[in-house]
């Protein structure tokens, strides 16, 4: 296979901005039992039809979504233009299975794009390689009809080449009709028996097309092509250290995460992360050189439910005071190992190091290897000075080596979810 990636996308802005919003929205918001509900419950096309017939998000105000994302400190959005169910949020010429043919009656994608752009966010499109509605998509092991006794019969006449062409046609619409698109997020490959991969998707052709239409676009790594795409995408999992590429160099990566255990709106799913967990997640990603793409699954009526808004507000409150410990930041050089229960993020341009304290220690913290290197230290939330200990007794008890720096903390932690100390090197 030839190397098709050629010049990759423009990742400069991406590794600076660090924080984006994922949006999973489609017909599955109506059953509200996970976006894989068709697969999980083996729902047939005719039964699923009712959602298409009644889809009517009457409270859809994408400006509100965009404002919530922007307030939370998110700098880009990745929208599910089509998920595995096959339903399209835009007015595609190549299918009738689209928002314009539901009671919603309009191109919902365009309204989202306009709203998020107006808030200054960059735009990414998620596009599902799977399609459980398309008549040429071969029924495979993830398809809701896979266990049907007459599966083989259902598969006769299905033409995977036509499906691959359908994807190229749709991707062309998406990448020519909505202005500059910064990310295309293909999902996903599962090669092997009764699975699908690069030969089914005709991934090389698809990627060529994408690069031709939007040369700077970032492409994720789920097309099953050799190499990794522009971005590695661990999902529902936070790597413990900076993931490496095949040559052993630190990779560009973006973890995608949910507030609860589902991507699409799930009414009864109760494993919601706390505000604090979400913020710690963001810090963990950036402190290991990555981005965080945090998902919201809007309701069928078109709004973010109270649980999601609460987490977004948590981000907003924290980011209001701490965003400079995120934007432009990455992992700190290896020689500065963060103390217990702490993380470092590091801005190599401003040469500021950020100490994120997941647990607030009593009175002092020792920073290995930073002795003599720090000009000034302050709490980031209020810009109040943090000094070295005055009490000589304490200094001797801490047993700091020459190379270490000891800071004296107030006994009471500042009133923020995760306190941060900004160190000027
Ligand atoms: C998985 C799931 C999908 C979700 C995606 C996000 O691949 O299939 O439902 O959209 O993860 O990364």
Coordinates of C-alpha atoms and ligand atoms in Angstrom, one line a residue:
X1 CA 0.0 0.0 0.0
X2 CA 1.3 3.5 -0.8
X3 CA 1.6 6.1 1.8
X4 CA -1.5 8.1 1.3
X5 CA -1.4 10.4 4.1
X6 CA 1.1 12.7 2.4
X7 CA 1.2 16.0 4.2
X8 CA -0.9 15.7 7.3
X9 CA -3.4 18.3 8.5
X10 CA -2.7 21.5 10.3
X11 CA -2.3 20.5 13.9
X12 CA -0.7 23.8 15.1
X13 CA -4.0 25.3 16.4
X14 CA -5.2 21.9 17.6
X15 CA -2.4 21.2 20.1
X16 CA -2.7 24.8 21.3
X17 CA -6.4 24.8 21.9
X18 CA -6.6 21.5 23.7
X19 CA -10.2 21.4 24.5
X20 CA -13.2 20.6 22.3
X21 CA -16.9 19.6 22.5
X22 CA -18.1 16.4 20.9
X23 CA -21.8 16.3 20.1
X24 CA -23.7 13.1 19.5
X25 CA -27.1 13.9 18.2
X26 CA -29.4 11.9 16.0
X27 CA -32.7 9.9 16.1
X28 CA -31.3 7.9 19.0
X29 CA -31.9 10.9 21.3
X30 CA -35.6 9.8 21.2
X31 CA -35.4 6.3 22.5
X32 CA -32.8 7.8 24.9
X33 CA -31.2 4.5 25.6
X34 CA -27.7 4.9 24.0
X35 CA -26.8 5.7 20.4
X36 CA -26.2 1.9 19.8
X37 CA -29.8 1.1 20.8
X38 CA -30.5 -0.4 17.4
X39 CA -27.7 -2.8 17.8
X40 CA -28.2 -3.5 21.5
X41 CA -31.9 -4.2 21.1
X42 CA -31.7 -5.6 17.6
X43 CA -34.3 -3.0 16.4
X44 CA -35.4 -3.5 12.8
X45 CA -35.7 -0.8 10.3
X46 CA -39.5 -0.6 10.3
X47 CA -39.7 -0.3 14.1
X48 CA -37.0 2.4 14.1
X49 CA -38.9 4.3 11.5
X50 CA -41.1 5.9 14.2
X51 CA -38.3 8.1 15.4
X52 CA -37.7 9.4 11.9
X53 CA -41.3 10.2 11.5
X54 CA -41.6 12.1 14.7
X55 CA -38.1 13.7 15.2
X56 CA -38.9 17.3 16.1
X57 CA -36.5 19.1 18.3
X58 CA -38.7 22.1 19.0
X59 CA -36.4 23.6 21.6
X60 CA -33.2 23.4 19.4
X61 CA -31.2 26.6 20.0
X62 CA -27.7 25.9 18.7
X63 CA -26.6 29.4 19.8
X64 CA -27.2 28.2 23.4
X65 CA -25.1 25.1 22.8
X66 CA -22.3 27.2 21.3
X67 CA -22.4 29.7 24.2
X68 CA -22.2 26.8 26.7
X69 CA -19.2 25.3 24.9
X70 CA -17.4 28.6 24.7
X71 CA -18.1 29.5 28.3
X72 CA -16.7 26.1 29.3
X73 CA -13.5 27.0 27.5
X74 CA -13.9 24.7 24.5
X75 CA -12.3 25.9 21.3
X76 CA -13.7 23.5 18.7
X77 CA -16.7 21.3 18.2
X78 CA -17.0 17.9 16.5
X79 CA -20.6 17.2 15.4
X80 CA -22.0 13.8 14.4
X81 CA -23.2 14.6 10.9
X82 CA -24.3 10.9 10.6
X83 CA -23.9 8.2 13.3
X84 CA -24.1 4.4 12.8
X85 CA -27.9 4.6 12.5
X86 CA -27.4 6.3 9.1
X87 CA -29.5 9.4 9.8
X88 CA -28.1 12.6 8.4
X89 CA -28.4 15.9 10.1
X90 CA -27.9 17.8 6.9
X91 CA -29.8 18.0 3.6
X92 CA -27.8 15.3 1.7
X93 CA -28.7 14.9 -2.0
X94 CA -27.9 11.2 -1.7
X95 CA -30.5 10.0 0.8
X96 CA -33.9 10.8 2.1
X97 CA -32.9 9.6 5.6
X98 CA -32.2 13.1 6.8
X99 CA -33.4 15.9 9.0
X100 CA -35.0 17.8 6.2
X101 CA -37.5 14.9 5.7
X102 CA -38.5 14.8 9.4
X103 CA -40.9 17.2 11.1
X104 CA -37.7 19.2 11.9
X105 CA -37.8 20.1 8.2
X106 CA -34.4 21.8 7.9
X107 CA -30.7 21.4 7.8
X108 CA -29.8 21.2 11.4
X109 CA -26.1 20.8 10.8
X110 CA -25.9 24.2 9.0
X111 CA -27.5 25.9 12.0
X112 CA -25.0 24.3 14.3
X113 CA -22.1 25.2 12.2
X114 CA -23.3 28.8 11.9
X115 CA -23.9 29.0 15.7
X116 CA -20.5 27.6 16.7
X117 CA -18.6 29.7 14.2
X118 CA -20.4 32.8 15.5
X119 CA -19.0 31.9 19.0
X120 CA -15.5 31.6 17.5
X121 CA -15.2 27.8 17.7
X122 CA -13.6 25.7 14.9
X123 CA -15.7 23.1 13.2
X124 CA -15.1 19.3 13.0
X125 CA -17.4 16.8 11.4
X126 CA -17.8 13.2 12.8
X127 CA -18.9 10.9 10.0
X128 CA -19.8 7.3 10.7
X129 CA -18.3 4.7 8.4
X130 CA -21.0 2.3 9.6
X131 CA -24.4 2.7 8.3
X132 CA -27.2 0.5 9.6
X133 CA -29.8 2.1 7.2
X134 CA -28.1 2.1 3.9
X135 CA -29.3 -0.6 1.5
X136 CA -25.8 -1.3 0.2
X137 CA -24.2 -1.7 3.6
X138 CA -23.4 -5.4 4.0
X139 CA -24.9 -6.7 7.2
X140 CA -21.9 -7.5 9.4
X141 CA -21.3 -8.5 13.0
X142 CA -22.2 -5.0 14.3
X143 CA -25.3 -4.6 12.2
X144 CA -28.7 -4.9 14.1
X145 CA -29.8 -7.5 11.6
X146 CA -26.8 -9.7 12.0
X147 CA -28.6 -12.5 13.9
X148 CA -31.4 -12.7 11.4
X149 CA -31.8 -16.2 10.0
X150 CA -32.2 -14.8 6.5
X151 CA -29.2 -12.5 6.8
X152 CA -27.6 -14.0 3.6
X153 CA -30.7 -13.3 1.7
X154 CA -30.9 -9.8 3.0
X155 CA -27.3 -9.3 1.9
X156 CA -27.9 -10.4 -1.7
X157 CA -27.8 -7.4 -4.1
X158 CA -26.0 -5.2 -1.6
X159 CA -23.1 -3.6 -3.3
X160 CA -20.3 -2.4 -1.0
X161 CA -18.7 -0.4 -3.9
X162 CA -21.8 1.7 -4.2
X163 CA -21.8 2.2 -0.4
X164 CA -18.2 3.4 -0.6
X165 CA -19.2 5.8 -3.4
X166 CA -22.1 7.0 -1.2
X167 CA -19.6 7.9 1.5
X168 CA -17.4 9.8 -0.9
X169 CA -20.4 11.7 -2.2
X170 CA -21.6 12.6 1.2
X171 CA -18.1 13.6 2.4
X172 CA -17.8 15.8 -0.6
X173 CA -21.1 17.5 0.3
X174 CA -19.8 18.0 3.9
X175 CA -16.5 19.4 2.8
X176 CA -17.7 21.7 0.1
X177 CA -20.9 23.0 1.5
X178 CA -20.0 24.3 4.9
X179 CA -16.9 26.4 4.5
X180 CA -13.6 25.6 6.2
X181 CA -13.8 22.3 8.2
X182 CA -11.0 21.8 10.6
X183 CA -11.4 18.2 11.5
X184 CA -13.0 15.1 10.0
X185 CA -13.6 12.3 12.5
X186 CA -14.3 9.0 10.8
X187 CA -15.7 6.3 13.0
X188 CA -14.7 3.4 12.9
X189 CA -13.0 0.2 11.5
X190 CA -13.3 -3.3 12.8
X191 CA -11.5 -5.5 10.3
X192 CA -11.6 -9.3 10.4
X193 CA -14.4 -11.8 10.1
X194 CA -17.7 -10.2 9.5
X195 CA -16.1 -6.9 10.1
X196 CA -15.1 -4.0 7.9
X197 CA -11.9 -2.1 7.3
X198 CA -9.9 -0.2 4.7
X199 CA -11.0 -2.3 1.7
X200 CA -14.6 -1.9 2.5
X201 CA -14.5 1.8 3.1
X202 CA -12.0 2.3 0.2
X203 CA -10.1 4.3 2.8
X204 CA -7.3 5.4 0.5
X205 CA -9.7 7.0 -1.9
X206 CA -11.7 8.6 0.8
X207 CA -8.6 10.1 2.4
X208 CA -7.3 11.4 -0.9
X209 CA -10.6 13.1 -1.5
X210 CA -10.6 14.6 2.0
X211 CA -7.1 16.1 1.5
X212 CA -8.0 17.4 -1.9
X213 CA -11.1 19.2 -0.7
X214 CA -9.7 20.5 2.5
X215 CA -5.9 20.4 2.5
X216 CA -5.4 21.6 6.1
X217 CA -8.1 19.4 7.6
X218 CA -7.1 17.1 10.5
X219 CA -8.1 13.4 10.0
X220 CA -8.3 11.0 12.9
X221 CA -6.9 7.5 12.9
X222 CA -9.9 5.3 12.4
X223 CA -9.8 4.5 8.7
X224 CA -7.7 1.4 9.2
X225 CA -4.8 2.8 7.2
X226 CA -1.2 2.2 7.9
X227 CA 0.3 5.1 10.0
X228 CA -2.0 6.7 12.5
X229 CA -3.7 9.6 10.7
X230 CA -3.1 13.0 12.2
X231 CA -4.4 12.1 15.7
X232 CA -4.6 9.1 18.0
X233 CA -8.0 8.8 19.6
X234 CA -8.2 6.8 22.8
X235 CA -11.8 6.6 23.9
X236 CA -13.4 6.3 27.4
X237 CA -9.9 5.8 28.7
X238 CA -7.1 8.1 29.8
X239 CA -3.6 7.0 29.0
X240 CA -1.2 7.1 32.0
X241 CA 1.5 8.7 30.0
X242 CA 2.0 10.4 26.7
X243 CA 1.3 7.8 24.0
X244 CA 4.0 7.3 21.4
X245 CA 3.8 6.8 17.7
X246 CA 5.4 3.9 15.9
X247 CA 8.8 5.6 15.8
X248 CA 8.7 6.1 19.5
X249 CA 8.0 9.9 19.4
X250 CA 5.2 11.5 21.4
X251 CA 2.1 11.3 19.3
X252 CA -0.6 13.9 18.7
X253 CA -3.6 12.6 20.6
X254 CA -7.1 13.5 21.7
X255 CA -9.0 11.5 24.3
X256 CA -12.7 11.4 23.7
X257 CA -14.8 11.1 26.9
X258 CA -18.4 11.2 28.0
X259 CA -20.1 12.8 31.0
X260 CA -21.9 9.5 31.6
X261 CA -21.6 6.1 30.0
X262 CA -23.4 7.0 26.7
X263 CA -22.6 9.3 23.8
X264 CA -26.1 9.9 22.7
X265 CA -28.6 11.3 25.2
X266 CA -29.4 8.5 27.7
X267 CA -32.2 9.3 30.2
X268 CA -31.6 6.5 32.7
X269 CA -27.8 6.2 32.6
X270 CA -26.6 7.2 36.0
X271 CA -22.9 6.9 35.9
X272 CA -22.3 10.6 35.6
X273 CA -18.8 11.9 36.4
X274 CA -18.7 14.7 39.0
X275 CA -17.6 18.2 37.9
X276 CA -14.3 17.6 39.6
X277 CA -13.7 14.4 37.8
X278 CA -14.3 16.1 34.5
X279 CA -11.8 18.9 35.3
X280 CA -9.2 16.4 36.5
X281 CA -9.7 14.6 33.2
X282 CA -9.0 17.7 31.2
X283 CA -5.8 18.3 33.3
X284 CA -4.7 14.7 32.9
X285 CA -5.1 14.9 29.2
X286 CA -3.1 18.1 28.8
X287 CA -0.4 17.0 31.3
X288 CA 0.2 14.0 29.1
X289 CA 0.4 16.0 25.9
X290 CA -3.1 15.5 24.7
X291 CA -6.4 17.1 23.9
X292 CA -9.8 16.4 25.5
X293 CA -12.9 16.1 23.4
X294 CA -15.7 16.1 25.9
X295 CA -19.1 14.8 24.7
X296 CA -22.6 16.1 25.1
X297 CA -25.6 14.2 24.0
X298 CA -28.4 16.7 23.5
X299 CA -32.0 15.7 24.1
X300 CA -34.6 14.9 21.4
X301 CA -36.2 18.3 22.0
X302 CA -32.9 19.9 21.2
X303 CA -31.4 21.1 24.5
X304 CA -28.6 20.1 26.8
X305 CA -30.1 18.5 29.9
X306 CA -29.4 19.8 33.4
X307 CA -26.8 17.2 34.2
X308 CA -24.7 18.1 31.1
X309 CA -25.2 21.9 31.8
X310 CA -24.0 21.4 35.3
X311 CA -20.7 19.7 34.2
X312 CA -20.2 22.4 31.5
X313 CA -20.7 25.0 34.2
X314 CA -18.1 23.3 36.3
X315 CA -15.7 23.6 33.4
X316 CA -16.7 27.2 32.9
X317 CA -16.1 28.2 36.5
X318 CA -12.7 26.5 36.6
X319 CA -11.6 27.6 33.1
X320 CA -12.5 31.2 33.8
X321 CA -9.5 31.4 36.2
X322 CA -7.3 28.6 35.0
X323 CA -7.4 28.5 31.2
X324 CA -3.9 29.6 30.8
X325 CA -2.8 26.3 32.5
X326 CA -4.5 24.6 29.6
X327 CA -4.2 26.6 26.3
X328 CA -0.7 26.4 24.8
X329 CA 0.3 23.8 27.4
X330 CA 1.6 20.3 27.2
X331 CA 3.5 17.8 29.4
X332 CA 6.3 19.2 31.5
X333 CA 9.9 18.0 30.7
X334 CA 10.5 14.6 32.3
X335 CA 13.1 15.8 34.8
X336 CA 10.4 17.6 36.8
X337 CA 8.4 14.9 38.3
X338 CA 5.2 16.2 39.8
X339 CA 4.7 15.6 43.5
X340 CA 2.2 13.1 44.8
X341 CA -1.5 13.8 43.8
X342 CA -0.3 16.6 41.5
X343 CA 0.0 17.2 37.8
X344 CA 2.1 19.5 35.8
X345 CA 1.2 21.3 32.7
X346 CA 3.9 23.4 31.0
X347 CA 3.8 26.3 28.5
X348 CA 7.1 26.2 26.7
X349 CA 6.6 29.6 25.1
X350 CA 5.9 31.6 28.3
X351 CA 8.0 29.2 30.3
X352 CA 5.4 28.9 33.0
X353 CA 4.8 25.7 34.8
X354 CA 1.5 24.9 36.3
X355 CA 1.2 22.7 39.4
X356 CA -2.3 21.3 39.6
X357 CA -3.1 20.0 43.2
X358 CA -5.7 17.2 43.1
X359 CA -5.2 16.9 46.9
X360 CA -4.4 20.0 49.0
X361 CA -1.4 19.2 51.3
X362 CA -0.9 20.7 54.7
X363 CA 1.3 23.8 54.4
X364 CA 4.0 22.8 52.1
X365 CA 4.8 21.1 48.8
X366 CA 8.2 20.1 47.5
X367 CA 9.0 20.3 43.8
X368 CA 11.9 18.1 42.8
X369 CA 14.5 19.6 40.6
X370 CA 13.1 23.1 40.6
X371 CA 15.4 24.7 43.2
X372 CA 16.9 27.9 41.9
X373 CA 14.7 27.8 38.8
X374 CA 11.6 29.7 39.8
X375 CA 11.4 33.5 39.8
X376 CA 7.9 33.7 41.2
X377 CA 5.0 31.6 42.2
X378 CA 1.3 32.4 42.7
X379 CA -2.0 30.8 43.0
X380 CA -3.6 31.0 39.6
X381 CA -7.2 31.6 40.7
X382 CA -6.5 35.0 42.4
X383 CA -2.9 35.8 41.5
X384 CA -1.8 35.8 45.2
X385 CA 1.8 35.2 45.9
X386 CA 3.1 31.8 47.2
X387 CA 6.3 32.1 49.1
X388 CA 9.0 29.8 50.2
X389 CA 8.8 28.7 53.9
X390 CA 10.1 31.2 56.4
X391 CA 10.2 28.8 59.3
X392 CA 13.7 27.3 59.3
X393 CA 12.5 24.4 61.4
X394 CA 10.1 23.5 58.7
X395 CA 12.7 23.8 56.0
X396 CA 14.9 21.3 57.8
X397 CA 12.0 19.0 58.4
X398 CA 11.1 18.9 54.8
X399 CA 14.6 17.7 54.0
X400 CA 14.6 19.4 50.6
X401 CA 17.7 18.8 48.6
X402 CA 19.5 21.8 47.0
X403 CA 17.8 21.0 43.7
X404 CA 14.3 21.1 45.2
X405 CA 12.0 24.0 45.7
X406 CA 9.7 24.1 48.7
X407 CA 6.6 26.2 48.7
X408 CA 4.5 27.3 51.6
X409 CA 0.8 27.0 51.1
X410 CA -2.1 28.6 53.0
X411 CA -3.8 26.1 55.3
X412 CA -7.2 26.7 53.6
X413 CA -7.4 25.7 50.0
X414 CA -8.7 28.3 47.5
X415 CA -12.4 27.9 46.7
X416 CA -11.9 26.2 43.3
X417 CA -12.4 22.5 42.2
X418 CA -8.7 22.0 41.5
X419 CA -6.2 24.6 42.8
X420 CA -3.3 25.6 40.5
X421 CA 0.0 27.2 41.3
X422 CA 1.6 29.1 38.5
X423 CA 5.4 29.0 38.5
X424 CA 7.4 31.6 36.5
X425 CA 10.6 30.1 35.3
Ligands
LIG1 C1 -17.4 4.4 19.5 C2 -18.9 4.2 19.3 C3 -19.6 5.4 19.0 C4 -19.1 6.7 19.4 C5 -17.6 6.8 19.3 C6 -16.9 8.0 19.8 O1 -16.7 4.2 18.3 O2 -19.2 3.3 18.3 O3 -21.0 5.3 19.4 O4 -19.6 7.6 18.5 O5 -17.1 5.7 20.0 O6 -15.6 7.8 19.8

